[in-house]
Short mmCIF file of C-alpha atoms in Angstrom, two decimals:
data_model
loop_
_atom_site.label_atom_id
_atom_site.label_comp_id
_atom_site.label_asym_id
_atom_site.label_seq_id
_atom_site.Cartn_x
_atom_site.Cartn_y
_atom_site.Cartn_z
CA MET A 2 -68.88 77.01 144.54
CA SER A 3 -69.03 78.58 141.09
CA LEU A 4 -67.73 82.04 140.35
CA ARG A 5 -71.20 83.16 139.31
CA SER A 6 -72.58 82.40 142.78
CA LEU A 7 -70.16 84.92 144.27
CA GLU A 8 -71.63 87.91 142.45
CA GLN A 9 -72.65 90.75 144.73
CA PRO A 10 -74.46 93.99 143.91
CA ILE A 11 -72.06 96.85 143.30
CA PRO A 12 -72.98 100.53 143.57
CA ARG A 13 -73.68 102.20 140.26
CA VAL A 14 -71.78 105.29 139.21
CA ARG A 15 -73.92 108.39 138.75
CA GLU A 16 -74.30 109.67 135.21
CA ALA A 17 -71.54 112.28 135.09
CA THR A 18 -68.83 112.91 132.53
CA PRO A 19 -68.82 110.75 129.40
CA TRP A 20 -65.50 109.16 130.36
CA LYS A 21 -66.81 108.10 133.77
CA VAL A 22 -69.90 106.51 132.25
CA ARG A 23 -67.81 104.75 129.60
CA ALA A 24 -65.24 103.63 132.18
CA TRP A 25 -67.83 102.01 134.41
CA ARG A 26 -69.60 100.35 131.49
CA GLU A 27 -66.37 98.82 130.17
CA LEU A 28 -65.17 97.69 133.60
CA GLU A 29 -68.47 95.91 134.18
CA ALA A 30 -68.42 94.35 130.71
CA GLY A 31 -65.02 92.80 131.37
CA ARG A 32 -66.10 91.44 134.75
CA GLU A 33 -69.32 89.94 133.39
CA ARG A 34 -67.52 88.32 130.49
CA ILE A 35 -64.93 86.61 132.69
CA GLN A 36 -67.67 85.39 135.03
CA ALA A 37 -69.62 83.87 132.17
CA MET A 38 -66.56 82.20 130.67
CA LEU A 39 -65.41 80.53 133.89
CA ALA A 40 -68.74 79.76 135.55
CA PRO A 41 -69.15 76.32 133.88
CA LEU A 42 -65.86 74.98 135.28
CA PRO A 43 -65.41 73.31 138.68
CA GLU A 44 -62.90 74.78 141.15
CA ALA A 45 -60.31 72.07 140.51
CA GLU A 46 -60.10 73.04 136.84
CA LEU A 47 -59.76 76.72 137.69
CA MET A 48 -56.74 75.89 139.85
CA ARG A 49 -55.13 73.49 137.37
CA GLN A 50 -52.35 74.52 134.97
CA HIS A 51 -53.73 73.18 131.71
CA SER A 52 -50.70 74.12 129.62
CA PRO A 53 -47.19 75.42 130.39
CA LEU A 54 -47.97 78.17 127.89
CA MET A 55 -50.79 79.58 130.04
CA SER A 56 -51.52 80.42 133.69
CA PRO A 57 -54.02 78.60 135.89
CA LEU A 58 -57.37 80.23 135.15
CA VAL A 59 -57.80 81.47 138.72
CA TRP A 60 -54.46 83.32 138.54
CA ASP A 61 -55.92 85.58 135.84
CA VAL A 62 -58.99 86.33 137.98
CA ALA A 63 -56.93 87.60 140.91
CA HIS A 64 -54.31 89.23 138.67
CA VAL A 65 -56.98 91.34 136.95
CA ALA A 66 -58.35 92.38 140.35
CA ASN A 67 -54.89 93.18 141.70
CA TYR A 68 -54.08 95.28 138.63
CA GLU A 69 -57.36 97.13 139.17
CA GLU A 70 -56.52 97.72 142.83
CA GLN A 71 -53.05 99.05 142.01
CA TRP A 72 -54.14 101.45 139.25
CA LEU A 73 -57.71 102.51 140.08
CA LEU A 74 -57.27 102.73 143.85
CA ARG A 75 -53.68 103.10 145.05
CA ALA A 76 -52.39 105.09 142.07
CA LEU A 77 -55.35 107.47 142.46
CA GLY A 78 -54.96 108.04 146.18
CA ALA A 79 -57.24 105.39 147.69
CA PRO A 80 -56.02 103.11 150.49
CA ALA A 81 -54.48 99.74 149.64
CA PHE A 82 -56.19 96.42 150.34
CA THR A 83 -53.06 94.33 150.02
CA ASP A 84 -49.33 94.51 150.58
CA PRO A 85 -46.39 94.21 148.14
CA ALA A 86 -45.94 90.54 148.99
CA PHE A 87 -49.43 89.86 147.63
CA ASP A 88 -48.70 91.97 144.55
CA ALA A 89 -45.67 89.81 143.82
CA ILE A 90 -47.77 86.65 143.48
CA TYR A 91 -49.75 88.26 140.68
CA ASP A 92 -46.86 90.08 139.01
CA ALA A 93 -46.73 88.81 135.42
CA PHE A 94 -43.09 89.84 135.05
CA ARG A 95 -41.85 88.17 138.20
CA HIS A 96 -43.37 84.75 137.57
CA PRO A 97 -43.38 83.04 134.15
CA ARG A 98 -46.64 81.36 133.25
CA ASN A 99 -45.29 77.84 133.64
CA THR A 100 -44.41 78.50 137.31
CA ARG A 101 -47.62 80.16 138.51
CA ALA A 102 -49.33 76.96 139.64
CA THR A 103 -46.63 76.60 142.31
CA LEU A 104 -47.50 79.96 143.91
CA PRO A 105 -49.81 80.35 146.94
CA LEU A 106 -52.74 81.42 144.78
CA LEU A 107 -56.11 82.48 146.12
CA GLU A 108 -58.66 79.74 145.60
CA PRO A 109 -61.57 80.61 143.30
CA GLU A 110 -64.03 81.73 145.98
CA ALA A 111 -61.42 83.96 147.65
CA ALA A 112 -60.17 85.31 144.31
CA TRP A 113 -63.63 86.36 143.24
CA ALA A 114 -64.45 87.82 146.66
CA TYR A 115 -61.26 89.91 146.38
CA ALA A 116 -62.25 91.06 142.90
CA THR A 117 -65.73 92.00 144.13
CA ARG A 118 -64.33 93.99 147.05
CA VAL A 119 -61.96 95.88 144.75
CA ARG A 120 -64.73 96.70 142.29
CA ALA A 121 -66.99 98.07 145.02
CA ALA A 122 -64.17 100.32 146.26
CA VAL A 123 -63.47 101.48 142.69
CA ALA A 124 -67.13 102.44 142.25
CA ALA A 125 -67.03 104.52 145.44
CA HIS A 126 -63.68 106.12 144.57
CA LEU A 127 -64.77 106.95 141.02
CA GLU A 128 -67.50 109.14 142.47
CA THR A 129 -64.90 111.30 144.26
CA LEU A 130 -62.55 111.85 141.34
CA PRO A 131 -62.56 115.25 139.58
CA GLU A 132 -64.10 115.42 136.16
CA ASP A 133 -61.08 117.32 134.85
CA SER A 134 -57.63 116.77 136.28
CA ALA A 135 -54.03 117.66 135.50
CA ASP A 136 -53.08 114.12 136.47
CA PRO A 137 -52.19 112.36 133.18
CA LEU A 138 -53.64 109.13 134.55
CA LEU A 139 -57.06 110.77 134.63
CA HIS A 140 -56.93 112.70 131.37
CA GLY A 141 -59.95 111.44 129.45
CA GLY A 142 -60.15 108.58 131.94
CA PHE A 143 -56.94 107.03 130.56
CA VAL A 144 -56.18 104.79 133.53
CA PHE A 145 -59.74 103.43 133.56
CA GLY A 146 -59.46 102.65 129.86
CA MET A 147 -56.13 100.93 130.50
CA VAL A 148 -57.63 98.74 133.23
CA ALA A 149 -60.79 97.97 131.25
CA GLN A 150 -58.74 96.94 128.20
CA HIS A 151 -56.41 94.91 130.43
CA ALA A 152 -59.36 92.91 131.79
CA GLN A 153 -60.67 92.19 128.30
CA GLN A 154 -57.21 91.19 127.11
CA HIS A 155 -57.13 88.65 129.94
CA ALA A 156 -60.58 87.43 128.90
CA GLU A 157 -59.03 86.68 125.51
CA THR A 158 -56.11 84.97 127.25
CA LEU A 159 -58.60 82.88 129.23
CA ALA A 160 -60.26 81.88 125.95
CA ALA A 161 -56.89 80.68 124.64
CA THR A 162 -56.42 78.65 127.83
CA LEU A 163 -59.90 77.14 127.53
CA GLN A 164 -59.09 76.05 123.98
CA LEU A 165 -56.04 74.18 125.30
CA ILE A 166 -58.04 72.22 127.91
CA THR A 167 -58.15 68.51 127.10
CA ASN A 168 -58.98 66.83 130.43
CA VAL A 169 -62.51 68.21 130.82
CA GLU A 170 -65.32 69.05 128.41
CA TYR A 171 -65.87 72.76 127.77
CA HIS A 172 -68.71 73.64 125.42
CA PRO A 173 -69.51 77.36 125.49
CA VAL A 174 -72.83 78.77 124.38
CA GLU A 175 -72.13 80.60 121.15
CA ALA A 176 -73.92 82.90 118.79
CA PRO A 177 -75.14 81.34 115.52
CA ARG A 178 -72.68 81.03 112.69
CA PRO A 179 -73.44 83.77 110.16
CA GLN A 180 -74.10 82.95 106.56
CA PRO A 181 -70.98 83.34 104.42
CA GLY A 182 -70.65 86.45 102.36
CA ALA A 183 -70.82 86.44 98.59
CA VAL A 184 -67.50 88.20 98.02
CA PRO A 185 -64.72 85.96 96.65
CA GLN A 186 -61.08 86.49 97.50
CA HIS A 187 -59.46 89.16 95.37
CA GLU A 188 -56.82 91.85 95.70
CA VAL A 189 -57.53 95.49 96.47
CA PHE A 190 -55.29 98.23 95.17
CA ILE A 191 -54.17 100.59 97.95
CA PRO A 192 -52.71 103.83 96.54
CA GLY A 193 -49.42 104.98 97.92
CA GLY A 194 -48.92 108.13 99.88
CA PRO A 195 -48.84 109.39 103.43
CA VAL A 196 -50.53 107.55 106.29
CA ARG A 197 -50.95 108.95 109.77
CA LEU A 198 -49.99 106.15 112.15
CA GLY A 199 -51.00 105.99 115.80
CA SER A 200 -53.74 107.58 117.83
CA ASP A 201 -54.56 110.57 120.01
CA ASP A 202 -57.48 108.73 121.63
CA PRO A 203 -57.26 109.22 125.41
CA TRP A 204 -57.47 105.44 125.88
CA ALA A 205 -54.74 104.59 123.36
CA TYR A 206 -51.65 102.84 124.73
CA ASP A 207 -48.16 104.31 124.81
CA ASN A 208 -46.98 102.15 121.89
CA GLU A 209 -49.61 103.83 119.67
CA ARG A 210 -48.04 107.23 120.33
CA PRO A 211 -46.97 109.72 119.16
CA ARG A 212 -49.10 110.08 116.10
CA HIS A 213 -46.92 110.60 113.05
CA VAL A 214 -46.93 110.45 109.27
CA VAL A 215 -45.04 107.98 107.08
CA ASP A 216 -45.14 107.37 103.34
CA VAL A 217 -46.28 104.03 101.94
CA ALA A 218 -45.69 102.85 98.38
CA PRO A 219 -48.71 101.58 96.41
CA PHE A 220 -49.49 97.91 97.09
CA LEU A 221 -52.10 95.20 96.64
CA LEU A 222 -53.80 93.64 99.65
CA ASP A 223 -56.03 90.59 99.91
CA ALA A 224 -59.66 91.62 100.35
CA HIS A 225 -60.09 88.88 103.00
CA PRO A 226 -57.81 87.03 105.40
CA VAL A 227 -56.42 83.73 104.10
CA THR A 228 -59.03 81.02 104.73
CA THR A 229 -58.63 77.50 106.06
CA GLY A 230 -59.45 76.27 102.57
CA ASP A 231 -56.69 78.41 101.09
CA PHE A 232 -54.21 77.23 103.70
CA LEU A 233 -55.21 73.59 103.28
CA VAL A 234 -53.90 73.69 99.70
CA PHE A 235 -50.51 74.80 101.05
CA VAL A 236 -50.57 71.97 103.62
CA GLU A 237 -51.57 69.25 101.16
CA SER A 238 -49.08 70.41 98.54
CA GLY A 239 -46.22 69.73 100.94
CA GLY A 240 -45.61 73.33 101.96
CA TYR A 241 -44.35 72.37 105.40
CA GLU A 242 -41.65 70.11 103.92
CA ASP A 243 -40.26 72.57 101.37
CA PRO A 244 -37.54 74.90 102.73
CA ARG A 245 -37.93 77.27 99.77
CA TRP A 246 -40.89 78.95 101.44
CA TRP A 247 -39.57 79.26 104.95
CA ASP A 248 -37.50 81.67 106.95
CA PRO A 249 -34.50 79.48 107.97
CA LYS A 250 -35.35 79.80 111.66
CA GLY A 251 -38.94 78.91 110.94
CA PHE A 252 -38.03 75.83 108.90
CA ALA A 253 -35.69 74.63 111.64
CA TRP A 254 -38.54 75.11 114.13
CA VAL A 255 -41.18 73.17 112.17
CA GLN A 256 -38.68 70.38 111.52
CA ALA A 257 -37.64 70.15 115.17
CA GLU A 258 -41.25 70.24 116.40
CA ARG A 259 -42.55 68.03 113.54
CA ILE A 260 -45.23 70.57 112.68
CA ARG A 261 -47.15 69.77 109.50
CA HIS A 262 -50.36 71.79 109.84
CA PRO A 263 -51.97 74.51 111.99
CA LEU A 264 -52.56 73.85 115.66
CA PHE A 265 -55.70 71.84 116.51
CA TRP A 266 -56.04 70.39 112.98
CA SER A 267 -56.22 66.63 112.52
CA PRO A 268 -55.91 64.69 109.21
CA GLN A 269 -58.47 61.89 108.79
CA GLY A 270 -57.57 60.50 105.38
CA GLN A 271 -57.30 61.82 101.88
CA HIS A 272 -58.51 65.44 101.84
CA VAL A 273 -60.49 64.98 105.07
CA TRP A 274 -59.58 67.18 108.01
CA LEU A 275 -61.05 67.84 111.43
CA ARG A 276 -60.32 70.52 113.98
CA ARG A 277 -60.87 70.70 117.73
CA ARG A 278 -62.58 73.86 118.95
CA PHE A 279 -63.46 74.21 122.65
CA GLY A 280 -64.24 70.58 123.25
CA THR A 281 -65.97 70.03 119.91
CA VAL A 282 -64.37 68.13 117.04
CA GLU A 283 -65.79 69.30 113.70
CA ARG A 284 -65.09 69.28 110.01
CA LEU A 285 -62.66 71.95 108.96
CA PRO A 286 -64.73 74.94 107.76
CA LYS A 287 -62.99 76.07 104.58
CA ASP A 288 -64.71 79.46 104.39
CA GLU A 289 -63.37 80.85 107.70
CA PRO A 290 -60.08 82.72 108.20
CA VAL A 291 -57.36 80.28 109.19
CA GLN A 292 -56.31 80.69 112.81
CA HIS A 293 -53.75 79.23 115.24
CA VAL A 294 -50.90 79.74 112.78
CA SER A 295 -47.57 81.21 113.75
CA TRP A 296 -45.82 84.08 112.02
CA TYR A 297 -43.43 81.57 110.43
CA GLU A 298 -46.37 79.64 108.95
CA ALA A 299 -48.02 82.83 107.70
CA ASP A 300 -44.78 84.03 106.14
CA ALA A 301 -44.18 80.67 104.45
CA TYR A 302 -47.68 80.60 102.95
CA ALA A 303 -47.28 84.13 101.62
CA ARG A 304 -44.00 83.20 99.90
CA TRP A 305 -45.57 80.04 98.48
CA ALA A 306 -48.44 82.14 97.09
CA GLY A 307 -46.00 84.56 95.46
CA LYS A 308 -46.88 87.30 97.91
CA ARG A 309 -45.73 88.61 101.29
CA LEU A 310 -47.10 89.77 104.60
CA PRO A 311 -48.03 93.47 104.79
CA THR A 312 -46.06 95.81 106.98
CA GLU A 313 -47.97 97.31 109.87
CA ALA A 314 -47.86 100.70 108.15
CA GLU A 315 -49.49 99.16 105.07
CA TRP A 316 -52.07 97.43 107.25
CA GLU A 317 -52.99 100.69 108.98
CA LYS A 318 -53.07 102.52 105.63
CA ALA A 319 -55.60 99.97 104.39
CA ALA A 320 -57.64 100.25 107.59
CA GLN A 321 -57.78 104.04 107.45
CA GLY A 322 -58.62 104.20 103.75
CA SER A 323 -56.78 106.01 101.00
CA ASP A 324 -59.12 109.01 100.87
CA GLY A 325 -57.37 110.79 103.74
CA VAL A 326 -60.39 110.82 106.07
CA PRO A 327 -59.28 110.01 109.64
CA ARG A 328 -61.08 106.93 111.00
CA ALA A 329 -60.86 105.07 114.29
CA HIS A 330 -62.09 101.89 112.55
CA PRO A 331 -62.13 100.83 108.90
CA TRP A 332 -65.81 101.84 108.58
CA GLY A 333 -65.46 105.12 110.49
CA ASP A 334 -65.72 106.26 114.10
CA ALA A 335 -68.89 104.37 115.02
CA VAL A 336 -68.50 101.92 117.89
CA PRO A 337 -68.11 98.34 116.58
CA THR A 338 -71.30 96.30 116.40
CA ASP A 339 -72.07 92.78 115.22
CA ALA A 340 -72.81 94.24 111.80
CA HIS A 341 -69.26 95.59 111.55
CA ALA A 342 -67.12 92.78 112.94
CA ASN A 343 -66.95 89.49 114.80
CA LEU A 344 -65.72 90.69 118.21
CA GLY A 345 -66.45 90.17 121.89
CA GLY A 346 -66.21 86.39 122.11
CA THR A 347 -69.83 85.54 121.38
CA ARG A 348 -69.07 83.43 118.28
CA TRP A 349 -66.22 81.40 119.84
CA GLY A 350 -64.53 81.25 116.46
CA PRO A 351 -64.08 83.17 113.21
CA SER A 352 -67.01 83.91 110.93
CA PRO A 353 -66.98 83.02 107.23
CA VAL A 354 -65.15 85.67 105.24
CA GLY A 355 -67.43 88.39 103.97
CA SER A 356 -69.94 87.97 106.81
CA HIS A 357 -69.67 91.60 107.95
CA PRO A 358 -69.89 93.85 104.87
CA ALA A 359 -70.73 96.90 107.01
CA GLY A 360 -67.21 96.69 108.38
CA ARG A 361 -65.34 96.93 105.09
CA SER A 362 -62.87 99.76 104.62
CA ALA A 363 -63.27 102.77 102.35
CA ASP A 364 -61.18 100.93 99.74
CA GLY A 365 -63.22 97.73 99.98
CA VAL A 366 -61.07 95.58 102.28
CA PHE A 367 -63.11 93.19 104.44
CA GLY A 368 -62.53 91.87 107.95
CA LEU A 369 -59.66 94.07 109.05
CA LEU A 370 -61.05 94.13 112.59
CA GLY A 371 -62.24 90.95 114.29
CA ASP A 372 -62.20 87.23 113.43
CA VAL A 373 -58.40 86.75 113.66
CA TRP A 374 -55.40 88.81 114.61
CA GLU A 375 -53.35 89.42 111.47
CA TRP A 376 -49.62 88.89 111.46
CA THR A 377 -47.60 91.64 109.77
CA ALA A 378 -44.05 91.67 108.46
CA SER A 379 -42.98 94.24 111.07
CA ASP A 380 -40.94 93.81 114.22
CA PHE A 381 -42.40 95.38 117.36
CA GLN A 382 -40.47 98.65 117.57
CA PRO A 383 -41.24 102.03 119.18
CA TYR A 384 -42.43 104.94 117.14
CA ALA A 385 -40.03 107.88 116.98
CA GLY A 386 -40.59 110.00 120.06
CA PHE A 387 -42.06 107.13 122.10
CA ARG A 388 -42.38 107.71 125.84
CA ALA A 389 -43.29 104.88 128.21
CA PHE A 390 -46.48 105.60 130.15
CA PRO A 391 -47.52 104.76 132.76
CA TYR A 392 -44.98 101.93 133.14
CA ARG A 393 -42.18 100.44 131.03
CA GLU A 394 -43.41 96.87 131.27
CA TYR A 395 -46.46 97.37 129.09
CA SER A 396 -44.54 98.03 125.86
CA GLU A 397 -40.96 99.18 126.19
CA VAL A 398 -39.43 95.97 127.54
CA PHE A 399 -40.79 94.04 124.53
CA PHE A 400 -39.39 96.27 121.78
CA GLY A 401 -36.82 94.66 119.50
CA ASP A 402 -36.55 92.05 116.78
CA THR A 403 -37.86 89.07 118.77
CA SER A 404 -41.59 89.83 118.41
CA LYS A 405 -43.75 90.47 115.37
CA VAL A 406 -46.67 92.90 115.25
CA LEU A 407 -50.26 91.69 114.90
CA ARG A 408 -53.11 93.98 113.95
CA GLY A 409 -56.90 94.04 113.94
CA GLY A 410 -58.09 91.94 116.87
CA ALA A 411 -59.78 88.54 116.85
CA TRP A 412 -63.23 87.11 117.54
CA ALA A 413 -62.14 86.89 121.21
CA SER A 414 -61.06 90.55 121.36
CA ALA A 415 -63.38 93.12 122.93
CA PRO A 416 -64.52 96.18 120.98
CA VAL A 417 -62.92 98.43 123.61
CA ALA A 418 -59.51 96.98 122.75
CA VAL A 419 -59.61 97.21 118.94
CA ARG A 420 -59.00 100.19 116.68
CA ASN A 421 -57.00 100.93 113.54
CA SER A 422 -53.99 101.97 115.60
CA PHE A 423 -53.94 99.13 118.16
CA ARG A 424 -50.67 97.17 118.17
CA ASN A 425 -50.41 93.60 119.46
CA TRP A 426 -47.22 91.57 119.39
CA ASP A 427 -45.93 88.05 120.03
CA PHE A 428 -43.11 85.64 119.29
CA PRO A 429 -43.05 84.30 115.69
CA ILE A 430 -43.53 80.72 116.95
CA ARG A 431 -46.72 81.52 118.89
CA ARG A 432 -49.74 79.44 117.77
CA GLN A 433 -52.21 79.19 120.65
CA ILE A 434 -53.32 82.77 120.08
CA PHE A 435 -56.21 83.49 117.69
CA ALA A 436 -53.96 84.64 114.87
CA GLY A 437 -54.27 84.44 111.12
CA PHE A 438 -53.12 86.72 108.30
CA ARG A 439 -53.76 88.19 104.88
CA CYS A 440 -51.25 88.65 102.08
CA ALA A 441 -49.94 91.71 100.26
CA ARG A 442 -48.06 92.21 97.03
CA ASP A 443 -45.95 94.93 95.51
CA VAL A 444 -47.38 96.82 92.55
CA ARG A 445 -45.11 96.04 89.61
#
């Protein structure tokens, strides 16, 4: 039985406070997206562990539902459906991804039935919650925003898992490829000065807080992310074999793993390259942002090009614009649309650079949100005055020098989970994520 066949009607929330309406809309969007992504696959493939890097697909379905039960029902005073033993199966911190296939997981039909039951209870409980509350979980609907973003983040994780599938064909229905823009790569001057990092948005995560001001020196930033065509020159010029460009740990890693090009690329002869993308093998599109590169690869390319990766403060300065006007997104506070950015997973890959001119920043930087996550030079560290909320395991346990910050979101990221202040992070060897980069340079 497919996941789509298990859909049941769920009560609709009455039009009430703006945060309740937004919360319900975003919760439903996440559910519908996951359904559509997994519906084409048979049950056996949903249960299978396709890569040690990722969970079985059905684990994510039940994990998202269990997270919703814990935070939108139990934490807000509603009765529990399940017991702590069940919670443990879907605890991401208790079980590494490469062990989850050995757990007594719910089968697809049962997992989706559980998710449907939770959602119906959430709809009923949402009706009873006060519109204004002293509970910090409910301020501006924070906990609903947290759960809605969590679901969409897992939809992106599911997309990464689907890209790794090799034993079964998976060909998603995708939106048409936009026509490439007419803006060539160039550098944009970003004046130095103060930048207000972080966010006061009620749905912002703890690692985006508190909002604070830092000074940034003037710098130059690429107008577009580095493209596959740009990166191909680095590959074909022997960039992976030359230790001059590499962080020593990164060079040891590519040598040990015999890495000579981005993940999913395949050489076919002199200057001919293919890539595999969700079951389709196609010619390498040279006008799209390069993706599936690690931080080490991004850093090496930047050195080879005589540049560097931007810090996250520089990235956010560029996204906000140098005119001092506060903006949630590079173009302003308007909710992201297809005109602004390639988001939401409908394209199933990056768009050609320059395809979304309405999304450029006040200084003329393109593509800061959407298409690919952008590696920065910065370690994932807390802002001064950071306070973990509502639990340490979202951010605090990952702080340190082992993870690098990514900014901007990818084509697989949902609009609800992208903003100028949003901070993602991962290990510098990570390549299955939809990550690329752009380069910066000091003003001399």
